[in-house]
Structures are given as structure tokens and as C-alpha cells.
XYZ file of C-alpha atoms in Angstrom:
372
model
C -115.936 61.231 -1.875
C -114.223 58.185 -3.658
C -110.708 57.287 -2.974
C -109.041 58.398 -6.082
C -110.029 62.069 -5.332
C -108.329 61.796 -1.869
C -105.087 63.149 -2.349
C -106.576 66.022 -4.522
C -108.844 66.733 -1.569
C -105.838 66.864 1.032
C -104.169 69.171 -1.025
C -107.163 71.517 -1.562
C -107.658 71.241 2.302
C -104.192 72.324 3.098
C -104.652 75.394 0.506
C -107.918 76.347 2.510
C -106.378 75.976 5.713
C -103.282 78.045 5.374
C -104.495 80.609 2.741
C -105.066 84.191 4.224
C -107.728 84.712 1.462
C -110.077 82.496 3.585
C -110.197 85.127 6.251
C -111.425 87.596 3.393
C -114.582 85.483 3.427
C -115.560 85.841 6.922
C -119.281 85.942 7.525
C -120.882 88.031 10.132
C -123.047 84.957 11.211
C -124.655 86.491 14.279
C -126.052 89.221 12.216
C -127.152 87.155 9.158
C -128.478 84.098 10.875
C -129.479 85.122 14.625
C -133.245 85.608 13.856
C -134.780 82.228 13.068
C -138.591 81.503 13.080
C -140.056 79.740 15.856
C -140.534 76.443 13.903
C -139.841 74.858 10.660
C -141.466 71.817 8.739
C -139.554 68.673 7.654
C -140.769 66.266 5.048
C -140.379 62.455 5.863
C -136.707 61.820 4.621
C -136.854 58.205 5.217
C -139.707 57.828 2.757
C -137.511 59.816 0.240
C -134.429 57.547 0.366
C -136.436 54.142 0.862
C -137.197 54.536 -2.880
C -133.727 53.159 -3.716
C -132.399 52.003 -0.417
C -133.636 48.849 1.514
C -133.768 48.729 5.283
C -132.598 45.829 7.266
C -131.304 45.113 10.601
C -128.710 42.604 12.406
C -129.727 39.817 14.999
C -126.424 40.548 16.756
C -127.321 43.981 18.184
C -127.451 43.042 21.905
C -124.153 40.959 22.109
C -122.417 43.336 19.982
C -123.278 46.244 22.235
C -122.291 44.593 25.471
C -118.618 43.931 23.990
C -118.281 47.440 22.480
C -119.538 49.075 25.989
C -116.671 47.171 27.694
C -114.281 48.175 24.942
C -115.190 51.753 25.072
C -114.925 52.087 29.005
C -111.581 50.890 28.915
C -110.265 54.160 27.319
C -111.726 56.480 29.765
C -112.591 59.215 27.696
C -115.695 60.290 29.567
C -116.552 60.325 33.219
C -119.637 58.600 34.755
C -122.446 60.937 33.790
C -121.235 61.743 30.586
C -120.204 58.211 29.772
C -123.721 57.151 30.397
C -125.108 59.923 28.339
C -122.982 59.018 25.383
C -123.764 55.338 25.451
C -127.304 55.355 26.350
C -128.560 58.367 24.404
C -126.677 57.872 21.290
C -128.160 54.372 20.442
C -125.121 53.528 18.523
C -126.006 49.831 18.968
C -129.200 50.416 16.969
C -127.149 52.426 14.472
C -124.466 49.653 13.936
C -127.370 47.025 13.444
C -129.131 49.027 10.826
C -126.072 49.878 9.106
C -124.134 46.647 8.969
C -127.143 44.084 9.013
C -125.249 41.172 7.231
C -121.951 41.376 9.377
C -121.064 38.469 11.673
C -121.459 39.125 15.454
C -117.382 39.865 15.865
C -117.402 41.936 12.661
C -120.446 43.995 14.085
C -118.627 44.564 17.346
C -115.855 46.105 15.203
C -118.356 48.238 13.231
C -119.936 49.257 16.614
C -116.561 50.204 18.205
C -115.915 52.214 14.903
C -119.032 54.297 15.655
C -118.116 54.922 19.274
C -114.369 56.109 18.156
C -115.957 58.301 15.397
C -118.560 59.934 17.380
C -116.711 60.710 20.427
C -113.891 62.175 18.338
C -116.298 64.055 15.966
C -117.985 65.439 19.337
C -114.564 66.547 20.479
C -114.077 68.788 17.408
C -117.809 69.732 16.804
C -118.803 70.894 20.076
C -115.965 70.060 22.561
C -112.702 71.471 23.486
C -111.337 71.481 19.988
C -114.367 72.821 18.339
C -112.480 76.198 16.939
C -109.045 75.007 17.630
C -107.441 73.793 14.201
C -103.905 73.622 15.667
C -105.105 71.311 18.430
C -107.134 69.178 15.920
C -103.835 69.001 13.681
C -101.981 67.704 16.802
C -104.453 64.975 17.736
C -104.476 64.110 14.069
C -100.613 63.791 14.209
C -100.501 61.230 16.821
C -103.015 59.158 14.932
C -101.025 59.229 11.995
C -98.158 57.705 13.516
C -99.944 54.471 13.865
C -102.021 54.478 10.630
C -99.679 52.432 8.409
C -97.654 50.650 10.781
C -99.144 47.475 12.166
C -96.210 47.190 14.656
C -96.572 50.501 16.134
C -97.111 50.664 19.926
C -100.391 51.603 21.299
C -100.372 55.361 21.735
C -101.116 57.285 25.094
C -103.657 59.580 23.671
C -106.938 57.549 24.117
C -108.497 58.480 20.698
C -105.512 57.346 18.770
C -105.396 54.341 21.083
C -109.074 53.624 19.868
C -107.944 53.737 16.203
C -105.054 51.370 17.018
C -107.485 48.920 18.223
C -109.897 49.344 15.193
C -106.942 48.887 12.791
C -105.824 45.748 14.750
C -109.082 44.118 14.514
C -109.791 45.047 10.679
C -106.252 43.620 9.747
C -107.095 40.059 11.307
C -109.503 39.344 8.318
C -109.524 42.205 6.060
C -107.637 42.494 2.749
C -104.564 44.746 2.574
C -106.613 47.035 -0.148
C -109.373 47.338 2.327
C -107.177 48.433 5.228
C -105.375 50.774 2.938
C -108.618 52.415 1.577
C -109.682 52.900 5.327
C -106.256 54.320 6.136
C -106.225 56.973 3.283
C -109.929 57.646 4.055
C -108.969 58.694 7.683
C -106.297 60.954 6.291
C -108.974 62.444 4.050
C -111.692 62.727 7.033
C -108.877 64.230 9.282
C -107.933 66.957 6.912
C -111.670 67.794 6.651
C -111.833 68.128 10.517
C -108.914 70.592 10.389
C -110.645 72.687 7.826
C -113.953 72.645 9.457
C -112.286 73.690 12.866
C -110.697 76.539 10.944
C -113.807 77.705 9.461
C -115.495 77.640 12.540
C -112.720 79.566 14.343
C -113.153 82.662 11.799
C -116.809 82.272 11.285
C -116.234 81.627 7.733
C -119.249 80.377 5.475
C -118.197 78.186 2.427
C -120.084 78.127 -0.833
C -122.704 75.438 -1.442
C -120.362 73.685 -3.960
C -117.308 73.857 -1.666
C -119.511 72.614 1.268
C -120.704 69.614 -0.416
C -117.297 68.410 -1.086
C -116.157 69.123 2.159
C -118.960 67.448 3.771
C -118.349 64.217 2.118
C -115.031 64.143 4.003
C -116.365 65.436 7.289
C -119.158 62.643 7.355
C -116.446 60.186 6.967
C -118.100 58.578 3.672
C -114.779 56.858 2.530
C -114.266 55.222 5.909
C -117.692 54.003 5.860
C -117.146 52.408 2.459
C -114.150 50.683 3.730
C -115.967 49.460 6.886
C -118.623 47.927 4.649
C -115.987 46.346 2.837
C -114.441 44.992 6.014
C -118.062 43.880 7.502
C -118.311 41.101 4.927
C -114.592 40.645 4.172
C -115.337 41.375 0.636
C -112.561 40.654 -2.174
C -112.627 43.615 -4.412
C -109.538 44.763 -6.468
C -108.334 48.439 -6.437
C -109.124 49.074 -9.941
C -112.861 48.834 -9.382
C -112.735 52.073 -7.277
C -111.176 54.156 -9.934
C -114.317 53.519 -12.328
C -116.036 56.643 -13.080
C -119.469 55.021 -12.504
C -118.335 53.510 -9.263
C -116.985 56.834 -8.186
C -120.055 58.649 -9.163
C -122.187 56.184 -7.099
C -119.900 56.621 -4.142
C -120.409 60.314 -4.058
C -124.172 60.077 -4.437
C -124.569 57.419 -1.643
C -122.460 59.875 0.694
C -124.624 62.840 -0.271
C -127.801 60.881 0.259
C -126.642 59.975 3.710
C -125.202 63.359 4.556
C -127.883 65.670 3.594
C -130.312 64.373 5.858
C -127.931 64.646 8.657
C -127.670 68.470 7.987
C -131.357 68.669 7.960
C -131.943 66.677 11.170
C -128.901 68.312 13.116
C -129.684 71.587 12.059
C -131.618 72.547 15.101
C -129.208 71.019 17.499
C -126.201 72.858 15.819
C -127.997 76.331 15.615
C -128.760 76.000 19.459
C -124.843 75.168 19.954
C -123.988 78.222 17.730
C -122.520 76.044 14.859
C -123.332 77.403 11.495
C -121.243 74.712 9.510
C -124.463 73.019 8.056
C -125.681 72.950 4.511
C -129.017 74.373 5.512
C -127.133 77.484 6.866
C -125.065 77.684 3.720
C -127.873 77.496 1.268
C -129.556 80.300 3.449
C -126.595 82.547 2.820
C -125.695 81.990 -0.624
C -129.183 81.808 -2.020
C -130.723 84.334 0.242
C -133.297 82.011 1.559
C -135.442 81.847 4.790
C -135.068 78.791 6.894
C -137.999 76.974 5.487
C -136.781 77.827 2.079
C -133.360 76.301 2.730
C -134.932 73.215 4.441
C -137.321 72.732 1.353
C -134.561 73.013 -1.239
C -132.195 70.767 0.280
C -134.936 68.064 0.552
C -135.704 68.558 -2.882
C -131.975 68.336 -3.803
C -131.953 64.924 -1.771
C -134.597 63.602 -3.811
C -133.127 64.413 -6.919
C -129.846 62.805 -5.696
C -131.733 59.557 -5.066
C -133.036 59.632 -8.600
C -129.609 60.046 -9.829
C -128.009 57.264 -7.976
C -130.928 55.164 -9.435
C -129.745 56.231 -12.961
C -126.050 55.649 -12.048
C -126.614 52.091 -10.917
C -128.130 51.143 -14.405
C -124.757 52.362 -15.891
C -122.541 50.191 -13.831
C -120.164 48.247 -16.195
C -119.461 44.505 -15.586
C -115.870 43.721 -14.222
C -116.438 39.976 -14.543
C -118.546 37.468 -12.693
C -116.655 37.031 -9.562
C -115.951 40.742 -9.020
C -119.387 41.712 -10.016
C -120.854 39.555 -7.286
C -118.475 41.047 -4.702
C -119.275 44.590 -5.981
C -122.974 43.712 -5.873
C -122.668 42.883 -2.133
C -120.855 46.118 -1.402
C -123.508 48.284 -2.991
C -126.380 46.490 -1.305
C -124.665 46.702 1.857
C -123.954 50.354 1.336
C -127.290 50.709 0.474
C -128.442 49.291 3.700
C -126.036 51.453 5.649
C -127.475 54.555 3.871
C -131.085 53.715 4.800
C -130.467 52.589 8.170
C -128.497 55.890 8.780
C -131.229 58.172 7.709
C -133.656 56.352 10.041
C -131.387 56.422 12.989
C -131.140 60.298 12.546
C -134.671 60.261 13.756
C -134.469 57.570 16.385
C -131.640 58.927 18.149
C -132.300 61.937 20.408
C -128.992 63.336 19.334
C -130.974 65.434 17.006
C -134.544 65.691 17.955
C -134.331 65.593 21.736
C -137.565 64.598 23.255
C -139.847 65.504 20.232
C -141.870 62.763 19.036
C -141.002 61.916 15.553
C -143.082 58.986 15.114
C -144.971 60.701 12.479
C -142.384 61.720 10.003
C -144.144 63.494 7.368
C -144.298 67.107 7.535
C -142.866 67.052 11.063
C -143.204 70.498 12.724
C -140.076 71.126 14.687
C -139.663 73.715 17.185
C -136.418 75.759 17.133
C -134.492 74.965 20.220
C -133.215 77.830 22.407
C -129.598 79.159 21.653
C -127.098 78.105 24.148
C -125.059 81.190 25.272
């Protein structure tokens, strides 16, 4: 979701979180979704997105990874075994190299530590101790809000907020005030979506497809990603560019295109964890589809969304020679981010565990056993 819609979204989230009507839509998830087939087939999502998004990788992956690991260890958010599992199995260094291929080494380090912060924070709310505790997610967010807009704010005691403090400090050394402001507002947007998602989990509420798509643009952190792309190249983009309707529509499209493959690839992991906040499940419920039908429907939605992005790009207006050049870099590097992200979903064992995904076309995926 683009920045002009952030404040509308925050207000909408607050309404959803506090409204008693949300409980009227509680879904008996176990009754509707417990009987899954033994396997499903997934098309090559990388092949679908590569029609419009180019893949590239950074030469600074190893050096950035060494520095980022040292940074992450200093916050002591995981103990020995869990720390190794998070850092080694996540392949976040590869993710950053694929997502920010044109960043300098120092900027790539910051982009990588952004991933380490984002994924460790997301795991805390998705599958950790805050999974179904919206009030605790809100308390964690409140700590981070205190340092968001104040460059002189002291480093918080809470480690996740301390990591965010460090990321903001790094960004402020070279990024424009507009870039930092967009990142900060995007964090607020993402935080509200995390609270809402935790609320939905706590009452086992299944949103509509339309509602979930909007919320998912927030929970994936799409607006923060765009700000990080800006930072990665120290782009000089005026604020007015980001309220243009075509730029807004392109932003929403790229966010959907990197988000929907995540729901397809993470579905198996999430169903095993008993987590049903996934667009595959939402499609199953709203459209009365079986698992394969929902997977195929979402895959076709993805293909159609890629076509829509191509058409939107043709309609992009001119903002003048200098701005057009900077915006062109922004969109090209956002496209690199999208394609690198979709490929990383396959390469990271977060989603496919030990399954061989070298041949991605019509990949047969056995359903993981449900964790009790």
C-alpha cells in the first residue's frame, strides 16, 4: 500500500481492532480447514514474475553478512541454537543480495540488518510468544514509537526497538528526510497491521479476500520495502511523486506481486503451525474452494497482476527529466527486489524445509504434519 493511504489504513485498523463486530465473524477454523489433502501442486512462480521483473545479485553479499551477523548478535534476542538456526537457515544474506543488488556495501549491510530485524520481529508475532496477544504486540509497538521521529531519542532497553533505533540512525546518515519520513510512517502502518493480524488470530477470525489483500500489503511491510529501496541508492525523490495515482497503483501492484507468492510458498508451514492468516485459506473459505483450487486461483491472480503492472508502467507520466531518472531507478530496483524476493521464497528452507525445489514447474508439495 502506498503512503497516501497510510493514515486511512491506520484508522481502519483501529476500527477493526476495537470493534465488537469482529467477533461476530469468528470462523471455526478447525472444522472448515482441518481435512487437507496429502499434497498439492504449485506452478513456477518465479517464471510468472520474471515476465516483468529482472533478477540481479550484489557482489557484496559475504562482507555485508559478516557485519550484519555481528550486529545482530549484539542484541541477544536468540540464544545459541536458536541464533544459529535463525541466521544460517534463513539465508537472509542471499535475500539482501538479490533484493538490493545495486546498493553499496555499507548500504547493503543496513538493508540486511533491516531484514534481520524485520524477520525476527515478525517471527515473534507470527509464531512466537506474541502470536495471539494483540495487547502485547501493542505494548511492543509503543516502545518503538517513542524513538521513531526523534533522532536524539536514547537507545531503548527493549532489543527489537533498539534494533530499529540502530537502523534509523544508519539511514539518517545518507537518506533524504523524505525517505526517512516515508520509512517511519510505513513502520506505523506495518505495526497497526501486526496488531490487527494478532487480533484476528486470537479470535480465529477469517477476513474477506478484499480485506485480507489490503491488510497483507501492510503485514508484508511493502511501504517499508519501498523506503529501503530509496535508501539503498540514496535516491532524491520529491514527496509529490508518491501521490500520483499511477505511482500509487504501481506500488500496490508490486506489493501484491511479492506478497501473494509468499502466501503460496508459506502456506504449508503456516498450516502446520495452525496459522490460518493466509490468502490461500481465505480463498478456500470465501469461495468454497478445495486446497488445489485455491492455490490455482491465487496463482492465476498473480499472473494477472503481473500483466496489470506492465500496463500501469506504460501509463506512468513524466515528472521532468531529473525526477524521471530517479523514479526510473526506483522502479527498476523495486523490480529487482520483487524478483529476488520470489526466488528467495524457494531458496530459503523457511518454507519448503528439505524439499527439493530445483525443478519449480508443477512442484508437488507434500502437506507437512500439523504441529499440536
